[in-house]
Short mmCIF file of C-alpha atoms in Angstrom, two decimals:
data_model
loop_
_atom_site.label_atom_id
_atom_site.label_comp_id
_atom_site.label_asym_id
_atom_site.label_seq_id
_atom_site.Cartn_x
_atom_site.Cartn_y
_atom_site.Cartn_z
CA MET A 1 -177.39 -128.29 141.13
CA ASP A 2 -176.63 -126.37 144.03
CA ASP A 3 -178.95 -123.03 144.10
CA MET A 4 -176.76 -120.45 143.05
CA SER A 5 -179.10 -118.91 140.44
CA LYS A 6 -179.79 -115.28 140.54
CA ARG A 7 -183.19 -114.08 140.15
CA LEU A 8 -183.46 -111.18 137.51
CA GLN A 9 -186.90 -109.59 136.70
CA ILE A 10 -187.03 -107.66 133.39
CA ASP A 11 -190.00 -105.32 133.32
CA TYR A 12 -190.74 -103.99 129.66
CA ILE A 13 -192.52 -101.00 128.77
CA ASN A 14 -193.95 -100.26 125.50
CA VAL A 15 -192.97 -97.43 123.28
CA SER A 16 -195.33 -96.77 120.65
CA LYS A 17 -193.92 -93.23 119.49
CA VAL A 18 -190.80 -91.13 119.92
CA GLN A 19 -191.04 -87.10 119.31
CA PHE A 20 -189.13 -84.28 120.18
CA GLY A 21 -190.47 -82.14 123.17
CA CYS A 22 -190.25 -79.58 125.27
CA LYS A 23 -189.91 -82.35 128.22
CA THR A 24 -188.68 -85.38 128.72
CA GLU A 25 -191.26 -87.74 129.36
CA LEU A 26 -192.88 -91.20 128.97
CA LYS A 27 -196.79 -90.93 128.84
CA ASP A 28 -199.10 -93.57 127.18
CA GLY A 29 -196.49 -95.16 125.26
CA VAL A 30 -194.97 -91.63 123.93
CA LEU A 31 -191.48 -91.10 124.56
CA SER A 32 -191.09 -87.17 124.33
CA ILE A 33 -187.28 -85.84 124.88
CA ASN A 34 -186.08 -82.51 125.43
CA LYS A 35 -182.87 -82.67 122.55
CA THR A 36 -181.13 -80.07 124.50
CA GLU A 37 -181.44 -81.61 127.85
CA LEU A 38 -179.53 -84.81 126.48
CA LEU A 39 -176.97 -82.84 124.36
CA GLU A 40 -176.16 -81.34 127.55
CA MET A 41 -175.83 -84.30 129.98
CA ALA A 42 -174.07 -86.45 127.34
CA LYS A 43 -171.54 -83.61 125.85
CA SER A 44 -167.99 -84.33 126.03
CA GLU A 45 -164.76 -82.29 124.78
CA LEU A 46 -163.67 -85.30 123.10
CA PHE A 47 -166.38 -84.56 120.29
CA GLY A 48 -166.00 -82.44 117.45
CA SER A 49 -169.57 -82.23 116.74
CA PHE A 50 -172.58 -83.62 118.64
CA ASP A 51 -176.21 -84.20 117.74
CA ILE A 52 -179.39 -86.34 118.32
CA LYS A 53 -181.71 -87.32 115.60
CA ILE A 54 -184.61 -89.72 115.41
CA ALA A 55 -185.57 -92.06 112.83
CA ALA A 56 -188.97 -93.79 113.19
CA PRO A 57 -190.01 -97.22 111.33
CA GLY A 58 -191.28 -96.58 108.10
CA ASP A 59 -189.30 -93.17 107.57
CA ASP A 60 -187.60 -92.72 104.16
CA CYS A 61 -184.53 -92.67 105.84
CA ARG A 62 -180.82 -94.65 105.81
CA ILE A 63 -178.84 -94.55 108.74
CA LEU A 64 -174.96 -94.84 107.91
CA ALA A 65 -172.25 -96.09 110.23
CA ILE A 66 -175.06 -97.62 112.69
CA HIS A 67 -172.31 -99.61 114.76
CA ASP A 68 -174.25 -100.31 117.96
CA CYS A 69 -178.00 -100.31 118.94
CA MET A 70 -179.27 -100.75 122.79
CA GLN A 71 -182.35 -101.05 124.58
CA PRO A 72 -182.80 -98.39 126.88
CA ARG A 73 -182.32 -100.59 130.57
CA CYS A 74 -181.56 -99.87 134.05
CA LYS A 75 -181.48 -101.18 137.50
CA ALA A 76 -184.88 -100.03 139.32
CA GLU A 77 -183.45 -99.87 142.77
CA ALA A 78 -180.59 -98.56 142.03
CA PRO A 79 -180.23 -97.28 138.55
CA GLU A 80 -176.40 -95.54 139.21
CA THR A 81 -175.39 -99.25 139.18
CA SER A 82 -176.41 -99.80 135.40
CA TYR A 83 -173.89 -101.35 133.13
CA PRO A 84 -171.36 -101.22 136.15
CA GLY A 85 -167.95 -100.97 135.80
CA ILE A 86 -168.30 -99.79 132.01
CA TRP A 87 -170.83 -96.83 133.07
CA GLY A 88 -172.36 -97.30 136.41
CA LYS A 89 -170.84 -97.71 139.90
CA LEU A 90 -169.82 -101.25 140.54
CA ALA A 91 -172.14 -103.78 141.63
CA PRO A 92 -173.13 -107.51 140.80
CA MET A 93 -175.66 -107.71 138.06
CA GLY A 94 -178.37 -110.26 137.06
CA ASP A 95 -180.45 -110.28 140.29
CA GLY A 96 -183.26 -107.79 141.40
CA ARG A 97 -185.54 -105.81 138.83
CA THR A 98 -184.47 -104.08 135.83
CA VAL A 99 -186.78 -102.10 133.69
CA ALA A 100 -186.54 -101.74 129.38
CA LEU A 101 -188.14 -99.68 126.98
CA LYS A 102 -189.42 -101.92 124.18
CA GLY A 103 -189.75 -100.78 120.63
CA VAL A 104 -186.96 -98.06 120.73
CA VAL A 105 -183.30 -98.34 120.96
CA ILE A 106 -180.14 -95.76 121.28
CA SER A 107 -178.09 -96.30 118.23
CA ASP A 108 -174.65 -94.96 118.09
CA ILE A 109 -173.24 -93.41 114.76
CA TYR A 110 -169.59 -94.76 114.54
CA TYR A 111 -166.79 -92.30 113.09
CA ALA A 112 -163.53 -94.17 113.92
CA LYS A 113 -161.58 -96.03 111.38
CA CYS A 114 -163.01 -99.56 111.22
CA ASN A 115 -162.96 -102.08 108.25
CA ILE A 116 -166.68 -103.14 108.92
CA LYS A 117 -169.25 -100.59 109.45
CA TYR A 118 -173.01 -101.11 108.67
CA TYR A 119 -176.04 -99.42 107.40
CA LEU A 120 -179.69 -99.81 107.77
CA ASP A 121 -182.99 -98.66 105.72
CA MET A 122 -185.57 -97.64 108.03
CA GLY A 123 -188.37 -97.64 105.46
CA GLY A 124 -188.86 -99.24 101.72
CA GLU A 125 -188.65 -102.83 100.69
CA CYS A 126 -185.34 -103.26 102.11
CA ALA A 127 -186.38 -102.52 105.66
CA LYS A 128 -188.10 -106.04 106.00
CA TYR A 129 -184.49 -107.43 106.44
CA SER A 130 -183.72 -106.15 109.60
CA ASN A 131 -185.33 -106.53 113.26
CA PHE A 132 -184.06 -102.97 113.77
CA SER A 133 -186.31 -101.18 111.45
CA ARG A 134 -189.13 -102.27 113.66
CA HIS A 135 -187.68 -99.89 116.18
CA TYR A 136 -187.38 -96.15 116.82
CA HIS A 137 -184.10 -95.06 116.98
CA ILE A 138 -182.45 -92.30 118.93
CA CYS A 139 -179.12 -91.64 116.99
CA ILE A 140 -176.12 -90.41 118.92
CA ASP A 141 -174.39 -88.49 116.09
CA ALA A 142 -170.98 -87.46 117.58
CA THR A 143 -167.54 -87.12 115.47
CA PRO A 144 -164.29 -87.17 117.09
CA ASN A 145 -162.47 -83.94 117.89
CA GLU A 146 -159.19 -83.40 116.05
CA GLY A 147 -156.18 -85.32 117.49
CA VAL A 148 -158.51 -87.70 119.73
CA SER A 149 -157.60 -91.37 119.20
CA ASP A 150 -160.00 -94.01 118.05
CA LEU A 151 -160.30 -95.78 121.83
CA SER A 152 -160.55 -92.42 123.56
CA TYR A 153 -163.50 -91.38 121.02
CA ALA A 154 -164.98 -95.01 121.41
CA LYS A 155 -165.33 -94.65 125.21
CA ALA A 156 -166.47 -90.96 124.83
CA LEU A 157 -169.17 -92.32 122.34
CA LYS A 158 -170.44 -95.30 124.25
CA ASN A 159 -170.64 -93.10 127.76
CA ALA A 160 -172.41 -90.61 125.91
CA SER A 161 -174.84 -93.55 124.71
CA LEU A 162 -175.48 -95.15 128.05
CA THR A 163 -175.90 -91.85 129.99
CA ILE A 164 -178.93 -91.44 127.56
CA ASN A 165 -179.80 -94.78 127.83
CA VAL A 166 -180.06 -94.75 131.72
CA PHE A 167 -181.54 -91.42 131.71
CA LEU A 168 -184.62 -92.42 129.42
CA ALA A 169 -185.02 -96.04 131.11
CA LYS A 170 -185.45 -94.60 134.29
CA LEU A 171 -188.65 -93.02 132.96
CA ALA A 172 -190.26 -96.48 133.19
CA ILE A 173 -189.31 -97.13 136.90
CA PRO A 174 -192.81 -96.29 138.32
CA LEU A 175 -194.92 -97.51 135.60
CA LYS A 176 -196.91 -100.52 135.25
CA PRO A 177 -195.06 -102.91 132.88
CA ASP A 178 -196.70 -104.27 129.78
CA LYS A 179 -194.81 -107.43 129.63
CA THR A 180 -192.56 -109.07 132.66
CA GLU A 181 -189.70 -111.94 132.04
CA ILE A 182 -188.62 -113.60 134.93
CA PHE A 183 -184.71 -115.52 134.66
CA GLU A 184 -184.12 -118.16 137.21
CA ARG A 185 -182.48 -121.46 137.38
CA LYS A 186 -183.94 -123.24 140.38
CA PRO A 187 -182.51 -126.74 141.65
CA VAL A 188 -183.87 -129.16 139.47
CA ASP A 189 -184.90 -132.65 141.07
CA PRO A 190 -182.21 -135.62 140.22
CA ALA A 191 -185.13 -138.00 139.95
CA LYS A 192 -185.97 -135.96 136.47
CA LYS A 193 -182.81 -137.25 135.05
CA LEU A 194 -182.56 -134.15 132.53
CA PRO A 195 -179.42 -133.62 130.31
CA LYS A 196 -176.87 -131.11 132.28
CA VAL A 197 -176.53 -128.33 129.30
CA ALA A 198 -173.62 -125.87 129.53
CA TYR A 199 -173.32 -122.93 127.01
CA LEU A 200 -169.76 -122.17 125.78
CA VAL A 201 -169.07 -118.74 123.84
CA THR A 202 -165.97 -117.51 122.06
CA HIS A 203 -166.44 -113.76 121.85
CA MET A 204 -164.30 -111.35 119.94
CA ALA A 205 -161.88 -109.50 121.73
CA SER A 206 -159.08 -109.03 119.34
CA HIS A 207 -157.81 -104.95 119.75
CA ASP A 208 -158.84 -102.08 121.99
CA THR A 209 -162.12 -100.90 119.88
CA TRP A 210 -163.21 -104.56 119.19
CA ASN A 211 -163.27 -105.90 122.27
CA PHE A 212 -165.96 -106.98 124.99
CA LEU A 213 -166.02 -105.66 128.73
CA TYR A 214 -167.03 -107.48 131.79
CA TYR A 215 -167.70 -105.16 134.48
CA GLY A 216 -165.60 -102.72 132.68
CA GLN A 217 -162.43 -104.97 132.43
CA SER A 218 -161.15 -105.49 129.14
CA ALA A 219 -161.44 -109.30 127.72
CA LEU A 220 -158.02 -108.83 125.94
CA ASN A 221 -155.90 -111.70 127.55
CA PHE A 222 -158.78 -113.06 129.05
CA LEU A 223 -158.85 -116.93 130.04
CA PRO A 224 -162.04 -118.88 129.80
CA PHE A 225 -164.36 -118.04 132.75
CA VAL A 226 -167.67 -118.88 134.25
CA VAL A 227 -170.42 -116.30 134.28
CA GLN A 228 -174.17 -116.51 135.50
CA PRO A 229 -176.23 -116.27 132.54
CA THR A 230 -178.69 -113.40 134.03
CA GLU A 231 -175.45 -111.34 134.41
CA ILE A 232 -175.09 -111.13 130.60
CA LEU A 233 -179.08 -110.23 130.07
CA ASP A 234 -178.28 -107.35 132.50
CA GLY A 235 -175.58 -105.34 131.29
CA ALA A 236 -172.42 -106.96 132.92
CA MET A 237 -170.93 -107.43 129.72
CA ILE A 238 -170.90 -105.03 126.64
CA TRP A 239 -169.40 -105.31 123.15
CA ARG A 240 -167.29 -102.45 122.21
CA TYR A 241 -168.26 -101.64 119.00
CA TRP A 242 -168.18 -105.11 117.36
CA GLU A 243 -171.99 -106.18 117.14
CA PRO A 244 -175.03 -104.27 118.61
CA ASN A 245 -175.60 -104.90 122.49
CA TYR A 246 -179.11 -105.28 121.73
CA PHE A 247 -178.51 -109.06 120.90
CA LEU A 248 -176.54 -109.32 124.26
CA GLN A 249 -179.53 -107.86 126.44
CA ASN A 250 -181.26 -110.36 124.46
CA GLU A 251 -179.17 -113.29 124.09
CA VAL A 252 -181.28 -115.55 122.12
CA TYR A 253 -179.43 -119.04 123.47
CA ILE A 254 -179.34 -117.45 127.14
CA LYS A 255 -182.94 -116.97 126.96
CA GLU A 256 -183.85 -120.34 125.53
CA LEU A 257 -182.18 -122.35 128.00
CA MET A 258 -183.49 -120.50 130.61
CA LYS A 259 -186.75 -120.89 129.68
CA ARG A 260 -186.30 -124.97 129.05
CA HIS A 261 -184.43 -125.11 132.68
CA GLY A 262 -185.97 -127.96 134.58
CA LYS A 263 -188.44 -129.04 131.60
CA ASP A 264 -186.27 -130.77 129.29
CA LEU A 265 -182.90 -129.98 130.28
CA GLU A 266 -180.83 -128.72 133.33
CA PHE A 267 -179.17 -125.37 132.08
CA VAL A 268 -175.78 -125.84 134.30
CA GLY A 269 -173.89 -122.16 133.40
CA VAL A 270 -172.12 -120.26 131.02
CA VAL A 271 -168.31 -119.94 129.99
CA PHE A 272 -166.97 -117.35 128.22
CA SER A 273 -163.86 -117.48 125.93
CA ASN A 274 -161.90 -114.81 124.52
CA ASN A 275 -161.02 -115.02 120.53
CA VAL A 276 -157.17 -115.37 120.26
CA MET A 277 -155.16 -115.32 117.09
CA LYS A 278 -152.52 -118.08 117.51
CA ILE A 279 -153.59 -121.64 116.51
CA ASP A 280 -151.98 -123.21 119.62
CA ASP A 281 -153.82 -120.38 122.20
CA LYS A 282 -157.24 -121.24 120.11
CA ASP A 283 -156.54 -124.78 121.34
CA THR A 284 -155.47 -124.12 124.53
CA HIS A 285 -158.76 -121.88 125.26
CA GLY A 286 -160.66 -124.60 124.00
CA MET A 287 -159.53 -127.20 126.26
CA ILE A 288 -159.72 -124.98 129.12
CA ALA A 289 -163.31 -124.24 128.22
CA ALA A 290 -164.32 -127.74 127.77
CA ASN A 291 -162.65 -128.73 130.99
CA ILE A 292 -164.73 -126.15 133.09
CA ALA A 293 -167.84 -127.24 131.65
CA LYS A 294 -167.29 -130.72 132.55
CA GLU A 295 -165.33 -130.42 135.87
CA THR A 296 -166.59 -127.21 137.24
CA LEU A 297 -170.08 -127.41 135.88
CA GLY A 298 -170.60 -130.77 135.37
CA ALA A 299 -172.14 -130.67 132.13
CA ASP A 300 -173.26 -133.51 130.38
CA CYS A 301 -173.50 -132.00 126.76
CA VAL A 302 -172.34 -128.46 125.32
CA MET A 303 -174.00 -125.87 123.37
CA ILE A 304 -171.46 -123.75 121.46
CA ASN A 305 -171.60 -120.39 120.05
CA LYS A 306 -169.50 -117.52 119.04
CA SER A 307 -169.69 -113.73 117.77
CA GLY A 308 -166.51 -113.09 115.38
CA MET A 309 -165.84 -113.82 112.16
CA GLY A 310 -163.51 -116.84 110.63
CA HIS A 311 -161.28 -116.61 113.58
CA CYS A 312 -163.84 -117.58 115.97
CA GLN A 313 -165.28 -120.32 113.58
CA LEU A 314 -161.64 -121.91 114.12
CA ASP A 315 -162.04 -121.25 117.89
CA SER A 316 -165.65 -122.97 118.00
CA THR A 317 -164.20 -125.94 116.15
CA LEU A 318 -161.58 -126.66 118.53
CA MET A 319 -163.71 -125.88 121.52
CA PHE A 320 -166.07 -128.62 120.19
CA ASN A 321 -163.40 -131.31 119.46
CA TRP A 322 -162.29 -130.99 122.95
CA CYS A 323 -165.92 -131.31 124.28
CA GLU A 324 -166.31 -134.32 122.16
CA LYS A 325 -162.78 -135.70 123.39
CA LEU A 326 -163.88 -135.37 127.08
CA GLY A 327 -167.29 -137.12 126.68
CA MET A 328 -169.72 -134.19 126.06
CA PRO A 329 -171.73 -134.38 122.86
CA ALA A 330 -171.70 -130.85 121.31
CA VAL A 331 -173.48 -128.60 119.03
CA LEU A 332 -172.45 -125.30 117.60
CA ASN A 333 -174.01 -122.33 116.13
CA PHE A 334 -172.71 -120.86 113.10
CA SER A 335 -174.36 -117.75 111.81
CA ALA A 336 -174.71 -117.25 107.57
CA VAL A 337 -172.37 -119.86 106.76
CA SER A 338 -174.60 -121.30 103.99
CA ASN A 339 -176.42 -119.29 100.90
CA ASP A 340 -177.06 -121.37 97.95
CA GLU A 341 -174.80 -124.35 98.88
CA PRO A 342 -174.20 -126.09 102.09
CA GLY A 343 -171.52 -124.48 104.04
CA ASP A 344 -170.32 -122.01 101.19
CA MET A 345 -168.89 -119.77 103.56
CA LEU A 346 -167.42 -122.18 106.29
CA VAL A 347 -163.77 -121.04 107.07
CA VAL A 348 -163.35 -124.66 108.63
CA ALA A 349 -164.33 -127.89 107.51
CA ASP A 350 -163.64 -130.76 110.09
CA PRO A 351 -165.59 -133.83 109.31
CA LYS A 352 -165.31 -134.49 113.10
CA VAL A 353 -167.61 -131.08 113.69
CA ASP A 354 -170.86 -133.11 112.63
CA ALA A 355 -173.52 -130.90 114.40
CA ILE A 356 -173.86 -127.47 113.44
CA ILE A 357 -177.01 -124.85 113.47
CA ASN A 358 -176.58 -122.50 110.29
CA SER A 359 -178.64 -119.51 111.66
CA GLY A 360 -179.43 -116.73 108.59
CA ARG A 361 -178.37 -116.25 105.39
CA ASN A 362 -177.29 -113.22 103.21
CA TRP A 363 -179.12 -111.75 100.29
CA THR A 364 -178.17 -109.12 97.80
CA LEU A 365 -180.59 -106.14 97.77
CA HIS A 366 -181.56 -103.37 95.92
CA HIS A 367 -181.39 -100.21 97.78
CA PRO A 368 -183.77 -97.25 96.46
CA ARG A 369 -182.43 -93.81 96.80
CA VAL A 370 -183.96 -92.07 100.19
CA SER A 371 -184.44 -88.67 101.17
CA THR A 372 -182.71 -88.47 104.69
CA LEU A 373 -179.34 -90.05 105.48
CA ILE A 374 -178.26 -90.02 108.90
CA GLY A 375 -174.55 -90.21 109.40
CA GLU A 376 -173.96 -88.96 105.81
CA LYS A 377 -170.02 -88.11 106.74
CA ALA A 378 -169.10 -91.33 108.40
CA ASN A 379 -166.83 -93.55 106.35
CA VAL A 380 -168.53 -97.02 105.41
CA PRO A 381 -166.16 -99.07 103.88
CA CYS A 382 -168.71 -101.11 102.20
CA LEU A 383 -170.25 -98.35 100.39
CA LEU A 384 -166.92 -96.97 99.16
CA ASN A 385 -167.72 -96.01 95.41
CA LEU A 386 -171.40 -96.09 95.67
CA ASP A 387 -173.87 -93.16 96.25
CA PRO A 388 -175.09 -93.79 99.84
CA TRP A 389 -178.30 -92.24 99.11
CA GLY A 390 -178.78 -94.69 96.42
CA PRO A 391 -179.88 -96.09 94.34
CA PHE A 392 -177.48 -99.15 94.63
CA ASP A 393 -177.35 -103.11 94.92
CA HIS A 394 -175.25 -104.57 97.67
CA GLU A 395 -174.65 -107.92 99.40
CA THR A 396 -175.87 -108.10 103.39
CA ASN A 397 -172.98 -109.95 104.82
CA PHE A 398 -171.43 -107.68 107.46
CA CYS A 399 -172.65 -104.75 105.90
CA TYR A 400 -176.37 -104.55 106.66
CA GLN A 401 -177.41 -103.91 110.11
CA GLY A 402 -179.85 -106.44 111.69
CA ILE A 403 -180.06 -109.10 109.37
CA TRP A 404 -178.86 -111.49 111.54
CA SER A 405 -176.43 -111.56 114.49
CA GLN A 406 -173.37 -113.81 115.26
CA LEU A 407 -175.13 -115.31 118.10
CA GLY A 408 -178.13 -116.39 116.28
CA ASP A 409 -180.59 -113.86 115.81
CA ASN A 410 -182.21 -113.49 112.44
CA TYR A 411 -184.69 -110.87 111.11
CA VAL A 412 -187.43 -113.76 110.41
CA SER A 413 -187.72 -114.32 114.03
CA THR A 414 -186.33 -111.46 116.28
CA ASP A 415 -188.70 -108.80 117.69
CA VAL A 416 -191.61 -110.13 115.60
CA ASP A 417 -193.71 -108.96 118.59
CA ILE A 418 -193.15 -105.42 117.39
CA PRO A 419 -195.45 -104.71 114.64
CA ARG A 420 -193.64 -103.37 111.47
CA LYS A 421 -194.73 -99.52 110.13
CA GLU A 422 -194.94 -98.87 106.55
CA ALA A 423 -194.01 -95.57 105.16
#
């Protein structure tokens, strides 16, 4: 493999407490924020109301319509280029030094119309079913102004969230990191004869507000394309109100493949594909992605993943079959497709697709009454006809934030290095 790799260094600063204060600062693990300052810098005329709230691990608190969670991060040498094309100035990502706050997330309360919205318990018995209950949440609680379209509101909300995200991350630039991760794909000695593995991923991009952006460009009508894996870890791609971007910032398969590169495999690169609606288009995208993996990246075998619902199961299945036709053995990840019986939530069942990882499952949880509700007026379709304050019973599937991600994260194994706090 040619030395085309970028070297990304992520320095983490642990945050043990978040509180409101007179001055925004990060000292001895305590993040203090001046609420007035943050509201002023992130305000928008597109918001009808705008508030910032803090939810702490162990709080007797339920967060409604929590549609995105992101780790505060920025580029250390040029913070103004963070999340380029989406928020910051255009610049290539995936190289150099990035700083990140660990133990706190910026969480967006989403008021636009959407048939899937999530909620989260910060304390009590149900908290353990989400990795996000381990984190402090700085909640961006902004409603759309009268007459503002869903797309304009979504853009304004994400801009406000990223403005606060980068502002807080900049506090970590001069600090000594608690942990450092290095991601780099160095050339592999051919004498090792390691299997060359490509990573193929289909992401949901079905309309303006369920979309992913690559350097600010909408993925609608994108054809499959090659990306540097470190770009994804470094903010080049953002989901627009689909899954929490925390799972992109910490993409579990990219991290695993990067760590194993040069040891028991050669990670040759990533191909992204866009979820499309028509069966012929899905088949075409699958063929193009598989062909890129074989002819451009030189892959021997392929790991396939997706972030999307049943439609993306079909995209992945067709992609799997094309990889196998081109001589590349494939494995694919489907999240939470088996509960009590094998494959009881599989949308497709092709006997040729014979290597599936089932990551995560769903549960029916009993949610007690809480004393604090953030996003009380947000419409959460899965909680219609229920009292969101509790008590109620509900299944976690596409409802409970952080029980699993489409990409393979699971509450049992994600963020286990962040200790849980009891109320």
